[in-house]
Each structure stands twice: as structure tokens, then as C-alpha cells.
CSV table of N, CA and C in Angstrom, one decimal:
chain,number,residue,atom,x,y,z
A,81,UNK,N,-34.9,-67.0,116.4
A,81,UNK,CA,-36.1,-66.3,115.9
A,81,UNK,C,-36.0,-66.1,114.4
A,82,UNK,N,-37.0,-66.3,113.7
A,82,UNK,CA,-37.1,-66.0,112.3
A,82,UNK,C,-37.4,-64.6,112.0
A,83,UNK,N,-37.2,-64.2,110.7
A,83,UNK,CA,-37.6,-62.8,110.3
A,83,UNK,C,-39.0,-62.7,109.9
A,84,UNK,N,-39.9,-62.5,110.9
A,84,UNK,CA,-41.3,-62.4,110.5
A,84,UNK,C,-41.6,-61.0,109.9
A,85,UNK,N,-42.3,-61.0,108.9
A,85,UNK,CA,-42.6,-59.7,108.2
A,85,UNK,C,-44.1,-59.5,108.1
A,86,UNK,N,-44.6,-58.4,108.7
A,86,UNK,CA,-46.0,-58.1,108.6
A,86,UNK,C,-46.2,-56.9,107.7
A,87,UNK,N,-47.0,-57.0,106.7
A,87,UNK,CA,-47.3,-55.9,105.8
A,87,UNK,C,-48.8,-55.6,105.9
A,88,UNK,N,-49.1,-54.3,106.1
A,88,UNK,CA,-50.5,-53.9,106.2
A,88,UNK,C,-50.7,-52.8,105.2
A,89,UNK,N,-51.8,-52.9,104.4
A,89,UNK,CA,-52.1,-51.8,103.4
A,89,UNK,C,-53.3,-51.0,103.9
A,90,UNK,N,-53.1,-49.8,104.3
A,90,UNK,CA,-54.2,-48.9,104.7
A,90,UNK,C,-54.3,-47.8,103.7
A,91,UNK,N,-53.8,-48.0,102.5
A,91,UNK,CA,-53.9,-47.0,101.5
A,91,UNK,C,-55.2,-47.4,100.7
A,92,UNK,N,-55.6,-46.5,99.8
A,92,UNK,CA,-56.7,-46.8,98.9
A,92,UNK,C,-56.3,-47.6,97.7
A,93,UNK,N,-55.1,-47.9,97.6
A,93,UNK,CA,-54.6,-48.6,96.4
A,93,UNK,C,-54.5,-50.1,96.6
A,94,UNK,N,-54.6,-50.9,95.5
A,94,UNK,CA,-54.4,-52.3,95.6
A,94,UNK,C,-52.9,-52.5,95.4
A,95,UNK,N,-52.2,-53.1,96.4
A,95,UNK,CA,-50.8,-53.3,96.3
A,95,UNK,C,-50.4,-54.8,96.4
A,96,UNK,N,-49.7,-55.2,95.4
A,96,UNK,CA,-49.1,-56.6,95.5
A,96,UNK,C,-48.0,-56.6,96.5
A,97,UNK,N,-48.2,-57.1,97.6
A,97,UNK,CA,-47.2,-57.1,98.7
A,97,UNK,C,-46.1,-58.1,98.6
A,98,UNK,N,-46.4,-59.2,97.9
A,98,UNK,CA,-45.4,-60.3,97.9
A,98,UNK,C,-44.0,-59.8,97.5
A,99,UNK,N,-43.8,-59.0,96.5
A,99,UNK,CA,-42.4,-58.6,96.1
A,99,UNK,C,-41.7,-57.8,97.2
A,100,UNK,N,-42.5,-57.1,98.0
A,100,UNK,CA,-41.9,-56.3,99.1
A,100,UNK,C,-41.6,-57.2,100.3
A,101,UNK,N,-42.4,-58.2,100.5
A,101,UNK,CA,-42.0,-59.2,101.5
A,101,UNK,C,-40.7,-59.9,101.2
A,102,UNK,N,-40.6,-60.3,99.9
A,102,UNK,CA,-39.4,-61.0,99.4
A,102,UNK,C,-38.2,-60.0,99.5
A,103,UNK,N,-38.4,-58.8,99.2
A,103,UNK,CA,-37.3,-57.8,99.3
A,103,UNK,C,-36.8,-57.7,100.8
A,104,UNK,N,-37.8,-57.6,101.7
A,104,UNK,CA,-37.4,-57.4,103.1
A,104,UNK,C,-36.7,-58.7,103.6
A,105,UNK,N,-37.2,-59.9,103.2
A,105,UNK,CA,-36.5,-61.1,103.6
A,105,UNK,C,-35.0,-61.1,103.1
A,106,UNK,N,-34.8,-60.7,101.8
A,106,UNK,CA,-33.5,-60.7,101.3
A,106,UNK,C,-32.6,-59.7,102.0
A,107,UNK,N,-33.2,-58.5,102.3
A,107,UNK,CA,-32.4,-57.5,103.0
A,107,UNK,C,-32.0,-58.0,104.4
A,108,UNK,N,-32.9,-58.6,105.1
A,108,UNK,CA,-32.6,-59.1,106.4
A,108,UNK,C,-31.6,-60.2,106.4
A,109,UNK,N,-31.7,-61.1,105.4
A,109,UNK,CA,-30.8,-62.2,105.3
A,109,UNK,C,-29.4,-61.6,104.9
A,110,UNK,N,-29.3,-60.7,104.0
A,110,UNK,CA,-28.0,-60.1,103.6
A,110,UNK,C,-27.3,-59.4,104.8
A,111,UNK,N,-28.1,-58.8,105.7
A,111,UNK,CA,-27.6,-58.1,106.8
A,111,UNK,C,-27.5,-59.0,108.1
A,112,UNK,N,-27.8,-60.3,107.9
A,112,UNK,CA,-27.7,-61.3,109.0
A,112,UNK,C,-28.6,-60.9,110.2
A,113,UNK,N,-29.8,-60.4,109.9
A,113,UNK,CA,-30.7,-60.0,110.9
A,113,UNK,C,-31.8,-61.0,111.0
A,114,UNK,N,-32.1,-61.5,112.2
A,114,UNK,CA,-33.2,-62.4,112.4
A,114,UNK,C,-34.2,-61.8,113.4
A,115,UNK,N,-34.8,-60.7,112.9
A,115,UNK,CA,-35.8,-60.0,113.7
A,115,UNK,C,-37.0,-59.7,112.8
A,116,UNK,N,-38.1,-59.4,113.5
A,116,UNK,CA,-39.3,-59.1,112.7
A,116,UNK,C,-39.3,-57.7,112.3
A,117,UNK,N,-40.1,-57.4,111.2
A,117,UNK,CA,-40.2,-56.1,110.7
A,117,UNK,C,-41.7,-55.8,110.3
A,118,UNK,N,-42.2,-54.6,110.5
A,118,UNK,CA,-43.5,-54.2,110.0
A,118,UNK,C,-43.4,-53.2,108.9
A,119,UNK,N,-44.3,-53.4,107.9
A,119,UNK,CA,-44.3,-52.4,106.8
A,119,UNK,C,-45.8,-52.0,106.7
A,120,UNK,N,-46.0,-50.7,106.8
A,120,UNK,CA,-47.4,-50.2,106.6
A,120,UNK,C,-47.4,-49.3,105.4
A,121,UNK,N,-48.4,-49.5,104.5
A,121,UNK,CA,-48.6,-48.6,103.4
A,121,UNK,C,-49.8,-47.8,103.8
A,122,UNK,N,-49.7,-46.5,103.6
A,122,UNK,CA,-50.7,-45.6,104.0
A,122,UNK,C,-50.8,-44.5,102.9
A,123,UNK,N,-51.6,-43.4,103.2
A,123,UNK,CA,-51.7,-42.3,102.3
A,123,UNK,C,-51.0,-41.1,102.9
A,124,UNK,N,-51.1,-40.0,102.2
A,124,UNK,CA,-50.4,-38.8,102.7
A,124,UNK,C,-51.0,-38.3,104.0
A,125,UNK,N,-52.3,-38.4,104.2
A,125,UNK,CA,-52.9,-38.0,105.4
A,125,UNK,C,-52.4,-38.9,106.6
A,126,UNK,N,-52.4,-40.2,106.3
A,126,UNK,CA,-51.9,-41.1,107.4
A,126,UNK,C,-50.5,-40.9,107.8
A,127,UNK,N,-49.6,-40.7,106.8
A,127,UNK,CA,-48.2,-40.6,107.2
A,127,UNK,C,-48.0,-39.2,107.8
A,128,UNK,N,-48.8,-38.2,107.4
A,128,UNK,CA,-48.7,-36.9,108.0
A,128,UNK,C,-48.9,-36.9,109.5
A,129,UNK,N,-49.9,-37.8,109.9
A,129,UNK,CA,-50.2,-37.9,111.4
A,129,UNK,C,-49.0,-38.5,112.1
A,130,UNK,N,-48.4,-39.5,111.5
A,130,UNK,CA,-47.2,-40.1,112.2
A,130,UNK,C,-46.1,-39.1,112.2
A,131,UNK,N,-45.9,-38.4,111.1
A,131,UNK,CA,-44.8,-37.4,111.1
A,131,UNK,C,-45.0,-36.3,112.1
A,132,UNK,N,-46.2,-35.9,112.2
A,132,UNK,CA,-46.5,-34.8,113.2
A,132,UNK,C,-46.4,-35.3,114.6
A,133,UNK,N,-46.9,-36.5,114.9
A,133,UNK,CA,-46.9,-37.0,116.3
A,133,UNK,C,-45.6,-37.5,116.8
A,134,UNK,N,-44.7,-38.0,115.9
A,134,UNK,CA,-43.5,-38.6,116.3
A,134,UNK,C,-42.2,-37.7,115.9
A,135,UNK,N,-42.4,-36.9,114.9
A,135,UNK,CA,-41.2,-36.1,114.5
A,135,UNK,C,-41.5,-34.6,114.7
A,136,UNK,N,-42.7,-34.2,115.0
A,136,UNK,CA,-43.1,-32.8,115.1
A,136,UNK,C,-43.1,-32.0,113.8
A,137,UNK,N,-43.3,-32.8,112.7
A,137,UNK,CA,-43.3,-32.1,111.4
A,137,UNK,C,-44.7,-32.4,110.8
A,138,UNK,N,-45.4,-31.3,110.7
A,138,UNK,CA,-46.8,-31.4,110.2
A,138,UNK,C,-46.9,-31.4,108.7
A,139,UNK,N,-46.4,-32.4,108.1
A,139,UNK,CA,-46.4,-32.5,106.6
A,139,UNK,C,-46.3,-34.0,106.2
A,140,UNK,N,-46.8,-34.3,105.0
A,140,UNK,CA,-46.6,-35.7,104.5
A,140,UNK,C,-45.2,-35.9,104.1
A,141,UNK,N,-44.8,-37.1,104.0
A,141,UNK,CA,-43.4,-37.4,103.6
A,141,UNK,C,-43.5,-38.8,102.9
A,142,UNK,N,-42.5,-39.2,102.3
A,142,UNK,CA,-42.5,-40.5,101.6
A,142,UNK,C,-42.4,-41.7,102.5
A,143,UNK,N,-41.5,-41.7,103.4
A,143,UNK,CA,-41.2,-42.9,104.3
A,143,UNK,C,-40.8,-42.4,105.7
A,144,UNK,N,-41.2,-43.2,106.6
A,144,UNK,CA,-40.8,-43.1,108.0
A,144,UNK,C,-40.3,-44.4,108.5
A,145,UNK,N,-39.4,-44.4,109.4
A,145,UNK,CA,-39.0,-45.7,110.1
A,145,UNK,C,-38.9,-45.5,111.6
A,146,UNK,N,-39.3,-46.5,112.3
A,146,UNK,CA,-39.3,-46.4,113.8
A,146,UNK,C,-38.6,-47.7,114.3
A,147,UNK,N,-37.5,-47.5,115.0
A,147,UNK,CA,-36.8,-48.7,115.5
A,147,UNK,C,-37.6,-49.4,116.5
A,148,UNK,N,-37.4,-50.8,116.6
A,148,UNK,CA,-38.1,-51.6,117.5
A,148,UNK,C,-37.2,-52.0,118.7
A,149,UNK,N,-37.6,-53.0,119.4
A,149,UNK,CA,-36.8,-53.5,120.6
A,149,UNK,C,-36.8,-55.0,120.5
A,150,UNK,N,-35.8,-55.5,121.2
A,150,UNK,CA,-35.7,-57.0,121.3
A,150,UNK,C,-35.7,-57.7,119.9
A,151,UNK,N,-36.6,-58.5,119.7
A,151,UNK,CA,-36.7,-59.3,118.5
A,151,UNK,C,-37.4,-58.6,117.3
A,152,UNK,N,-37.7,-57.3,117.5
A,152,UNK,CA,-38.4,-56.6,116.5
A,152,UNK,C,-37.5,-55.4,116.0
A,153,UNK,N,-37.0,-55.5,114.8
A,153,UNK,CA,-36.1,-54.5,114.2
A,153,UNK,C,-36.8,-53.2,114.2
A,154,UNK,N,-38.0,-53.1,113.8
A,154,UNK,CA,-38.8,-51.9,113.7
A,154,UNK,C,-39.9,-51.9,112.7
A,155,UNK,N,-40.4,-50.7,112.4
A,155,UNK,CA,-41.5,-50.5,111.5
A,155,UNK,C,-41.2,-49.5,110.5
A,156,UNK,N,-41.7,-49.7,109.3
A,156,UNK,CA,-41.5,-48.8,108.1
A,156,UNK,C,-42.9,-48.4,107.7
A,157,UNK,N,-43.1,-47.1,107.5
A,157,UNK,CA,-44.4,-46.6,107.0
A,157,UNK,C,-44.1,-45.8,105.7
A,158,UNK,N,-44.8,-46.2,104.6
A,158,UNK,CA,-44.6,-45.6,103.3
A,158,UNK,C,-46.0,-45.0,102.9
A,159,UNK,N,-45.9,-43.8,102.4
A,159,UNK,CA,-47.1,-43.2,101.8
A,159,UNK,C,-47.2,-43.6,100.3
A,160,UNK,N,-48.0,-44.6,100.0
A,160,UNK,CA,-48.2,-45.1,98.7
A,160,UNK,C,-48.7,-43.9,97.8
A,161,UNK,N,-49.5,-43.1,98.3
A,161,UNK,CA,-50.1,-41.9,97.6
A,161,UNK,C,-48.9,-41.0,97.2
A,162,UNK,N,-47.9,-40.8,98.1
A,162,UNK,CA,-46.8,-40.0,97.7
A,162,UNK,C,-46.0,-40.6,96.5
A,163,UNK,N,-45.8,-41.9,96.6
A,163,UNK,CA,-45.0,-42.5,95.5
A,163,UNK,C,-45.8,-42.4,94.2
A,164,UNK,N,-47.1,-42.6,94.2
A,164,UNK,CA,-47.9,-42.6,93.0
A,164,UNK,C,-47.8,-41.2,92.4
A,165,UNK,N,-47.9,-40.2,93.3
A,165,UNK,CA,-47.9,-38.8,92.7
A,165,UNK,C,-46.5,-38.3,92.3
A,166,UNK,N,-45.5,-38.7,93.0
A,166,UNK,CA,-44.2,-38.2,92.8
A,166,UNK,C,-43.3,-39.0,91.8
A,167,UNK,N,-43.6,-40.3,91.7
A,167,UNK,CA,-42.8,-41.1,90.8
A,167,UNK,C,-43.6,-42.2,90.1
A,168,UNK,N,-44.7,-41.8,89.5
A,168,UNK,CA,-45.6,-42.8,88.9
A,168,UNK,C,-45.0,-43.8,88.0
A,169,UNK,N,-44.1,-43.5,87.0
A,169,UNK,CA,-43.7,-44.5,86.1
A,169,UNK,C,-42.7,-45.5,86.8
A,170,UNK,N,-42.2,-45.2,87.9
A,170,UNK,CA,-41.2,-46.0,88.6
A,170,UNK,C,-41.7,-46.4,89.9
A,171,UNK,N,-42.9,-46.7,90.1
A,171,UNK,CA,-43.5,-46.9,91.4
A,171,UNK,C,-42.9,-48.0,92.2
A,172,UNK,N,-42.7,-49.2,91.5
A,172,UNK,CA,-42.1,-50.3,92.3
A,172,UNK,C,-40.7,-50.1,92.7
A,173,UNK,N,-39.9,-49.5,91.8
A,173,UNK,CA,-38.5,-49.2,92.1
A,173,UNK,C,-38.4,-48.2,93.2
A,174,UNK,N,-39.3,-47.2,93.2
A,174,UNK,CA,-39.3,-46.2,94.3
A,174,UNK,C,-39.6,-46.8,95.6
A,175,UNK,N,-40.6,-47.7,95.7
A,175,UNK,CA,-40.9,-48.3,96.9
A,175,UNK,C,-39.8,-49.2,97.4
A,176,UNK,N,-39.1,-49.9,96.5
A,176,UNK,CA,-38.0,-50.7,96.8
A,176,UNK,C,-36.9,-49.9,97.4
A,177,UNK,N,-36.6,-48.7,96.8
A,177,UNK,CA,-35.6,-47.8,97.3
A,177,UNK,C,-36.0,-47.3,98.7
A,178,UNK,N,-37.2,-47.0,98.9
A,178,UNK,CA,-37.7,-46.5,100.2
A,178,UNK,C,-37.5,-47.6,101.3
A,179,UNK,N,-37.8,-48.8,100.9
A,179,UNK,CA,-37.7,-49.9,101.9
A,179,UNK,C,-36.2,-50.1,102.3
A,180,UNK,N,-35.3,-50.1,101.3
A,180,UNK,CA,-33.9,-50.2,101.5
A,180,UNK,C,-33.4,-49.1,102.4
A,181,UNK,N,-33.8,-47.9,102.1
A,181,UNK,CA,-33.5,-46.7,102.8
A,181,UNK,C,-33.9,-46.8,104.3
A,182,UNK,N,-35.2,-47.3,104.5
A,182,UNK,CA,-35.7,-47.4,105.8
A,182,UNK,C,-35.0,-48.5,106.6
A,183,UNK,N,-34.7,-49.6,106.0
A,183,UNK,CA,-34.0,-50.7,106.7
A,183,UNK,C,-32.6,-50.2,107.1
A,184,UNK,N,-31.9,-49.4,106.3
A,184,UNK,CA,-30.6,-48.9,106.7
A,184,UNK,C,-30.8,-48.0,108.0
A,185,UNK,N,-31.9,-47.2,108.0
A,185,UNK,CA,-32.1,-46.4,109.2
A,185,UNK,C,-32.4,-47.3,110.4
A,186,UNK,N,-33.1,-48.4,110.2
A,186,UNK,CA,-33.4,-49.3,111.3
A,186,UNK,C,-32.2,-50.0,111.8
A,187,UNK,N,-31.2,-50.1,111.0
A,187,UNK,CA,-29.9,-50.7,111.4
A,187,UNK,C,-28.9,-49.7,111.9
A,188,UNK,N,-29.3,-48.5,112.0
A,188,UNK,CA,-28.4,-47.5,112.5
A,188,UNK,C,-27.6,-46.6,111.5
A,189,UNK,N,-27.9,-46.8,110.2
A,189,UNK,CA,-27.3,-46.0,109.2
A,189,UNK,C,-28.1,-44.8,109.0
A,190,UNK,N,-27.6,-43.6,109.4
A,190,UNK,CA,-28.4,-42.4,109.2
A,190,UNK,C,-27.6,-41.4,108.4
A,191,UNK,N,-28.3,-40.3,108.0
A,191,UNK,CA,-27.7,-39.3,107.1
A,191,UNK,C,-28.2,-37.9,107.5
A,192,UNK,N,-27.5,-36.9,107.1
A,192,UNK,CA,-28.0,-35.6,107.2
A,192,UNK,C,-28.4,-35.2,105.8
A,193,UNK,N,-28.7,-34.0,105.5
A,193,UNK,CA,-29.2,-33.7,104.2
A,193,UNK,C,-28.1,-32.9,103.4
A,194,UNK,N,-26.8,-33.1,103.8
A,194,UNK,CA,-25.7,-32.5,103.1
A,194,UNK,C,-25.5,-33.4,101.8
A,195,UNK,N,-24.9,-32.8,100.8
A,195,UNK,CA,-24.6,-33.5,99.6
A,195,UNK,C,-23.8,-34.7,99.9
A,196,UNK,N,-22.7,-34.6,100.7
A,196,UNK,CA,-21.8,-35.7,101.0
A,196,UNK,C,-22.5,-36.8,101.7
A,197,UNK,N,-23.3,-36.5,102.7
A,197,UNK,CA,-24.0,-37.5,103.5
A,197,UNK,C,-25.0,-38.2,102.7
A,198,UNK,N,-25.8,-37.5,101.8
A,198,UNK,CA,-26.7,-38.2,100.9
A,198,UNK,C,-26.0,-39.1,99.9
A,199,UNK,N,-24.9,-38.7,99.4
A,199,UNK,CA,-24.1,-39.5,98.5
A,199,UNK,C,-23.6,-40.8,99.2
A,200,UNK,N,-23.2,-40.7,100.5
A,200,UNK,CA,-22.7,-41.8,101.2
A,200,UNK,C,-23.9,-42.8,101.5
A,201,UNK,N,-25.1,-42.2,101.8
A,201,UNK,CA,-26.3,-43.0,102.0
A,201,UNK,C,-26.7,-43.7,100.7
A,202,UNK,N,-26.6,-43.0,99.5
A,202,UNK,CA,-26.9,-43.6,98.2
A,202,UNK,C,-25.9,-44.8,98.0
A,203,UNK,N,-24.6,-44.6,98.3
A,203,UNK,CA,-23.7,-45.7,98.1
A,203,UNK,C,-24.0,-46.9,98.9
A,204,UNK,N,-24.4,-46.7,100.2
A,204,UNK,CA,-24.8,-47.8,101.1
A,204,UNK,C,-26.0,-48.5,100.5
A,205,UNK,N,-27.0,-47.7,100.0
A,205,UNK,CA,-28.2,-48.3,99.4
A,205,UNK,C,-27.8,-49.2,98.2
A,206,UNK,N,-27.0,-48.6,97.3
A,206,UNK,CA,-26.6,-49.3,96.1
A,206,UNK,C,-25.8,-50.6,96.4
A,207,UNK,N,-25.0,-50.5,97.4
A,207,UNK,CA,-24.2,-51.7,97.8
A,207,UNK,C,-25.1,-52.8,98.3
A,208,UNK,N,-26.1,-52.4,99.1
A,208,UNK,CA,-27.0,-53.4,99.6
A,208,UNK,C,-27.9,-54.0,98.5
A,209,UNK,N,-28.3,-53.2,97.6
A,209,UNK,CA,-29.1,-53.7,96.5
A,209,UNK,C,-28.3,-54.6,95.6
A,210,UNK,N,-27.0,-54.3,95.4
A,210,UNK,CA,-26.1,-55.1,94.6
A,210,UNK,C,-26.0,-56.5,95.3
A,211,UNK,N,-25.8,-56.4,96.6
A,211,UNK,CA,-25.6,-57.7,97.4
A,211,UNK,C,-26.8,-58.6,97.3
A,212,UNK,N,-28.0,-58.0,97.3
A,212,UNK,CA,-29.2,-58.9,97.3
A,212,UNK,C,-29.6,-59.3,95.9
A,213,UNK,N,-29.3,-58.5,94.9
A,213,UNK,CA,-29.7,-58.8,93.6
A,213,UNK,C,-28.7,-59.9,93.0
A,214,UNK,N,-27.5,-59.9,93.5
A,214,UNK,CA,-26.6,-61.0,93.1
A,214,UNK,C,-27.1,-62.4,93.5
A,215,UNK,N,-27.9,-62.4,94.5
A,215,UNK,CA,-28.4,-63.7,95.0
A,215,UNK,C,-29.8,-64.1,94.4
A,216,UNK,N,-30.3,-63.3,93.5
A,216,UNK,CA,-31.7,-63.5,92.9
A,216,UNK,C,-31.8,-64.8,92.3
């Protein structure tokens, strides 16, 4: 099975999706994963609904990930509105980081919100980004 990637934009923003599709392909290749992945761009209202319904948290957030089954690794939901408001000058970098972070979650790499756990997660993200940028 190949790594099929579906990207849907339900935000009010025009998003060039090709770089994110390429990033996902490189991540999956680096991790030797041959499964499909879904990426949904939404707004704060949309991600708040998912966060409330699936995590019991009635608030917007930057990114959510939901593991899949069988040949589907899972789905990633990003609030593009959140990224625009919180990190406007670094929008593309922020989205790339959120995608890497979410893929790590989908592969079973999780963290708590302690300083140590977040630092370990950051190292895992940096190592993965180094691995895929070396092959650019």
C-alpha cells in the first residue's frame, strides 16, 4: 500500500497544500510508514468542535491528531486561524512543526506537559526534521 495523503481545506484561507503533502510524504518515508494520512485545515470554531467532542475540552487549539486503523495511520486537524493569529510571521514553519508533532503522536510518541517531556518531544521533532531535510 502506498502512502495516500488527503488534504482538505475548510478554513477561510487560501492554502498552498503542495508543500504540506510533500512534507507528509517525506515524514512517512523517513519513518518507513506505508499508510494513508488525512490532513484537515479548519478554523478555531471547527477545531473547537472536534476538541469538545473527542477530548472533552471546549476550546480551540492548534492541532489535533486521531489515530487510524489498518492501512490508515490517522488524521491531523490544524486550525489555520490559530496559526495565523498566534504565529503570523512564521506561518509555514509553524504548520510544518504542527504536522511533525501530530505525525509523532500518530506513531505513538506522546508527551505530558512537563518541561522534561516537552524537551524530549522537541528533540524527537528536531531529529525527524533533520532526517528529512538531509534528503531534500
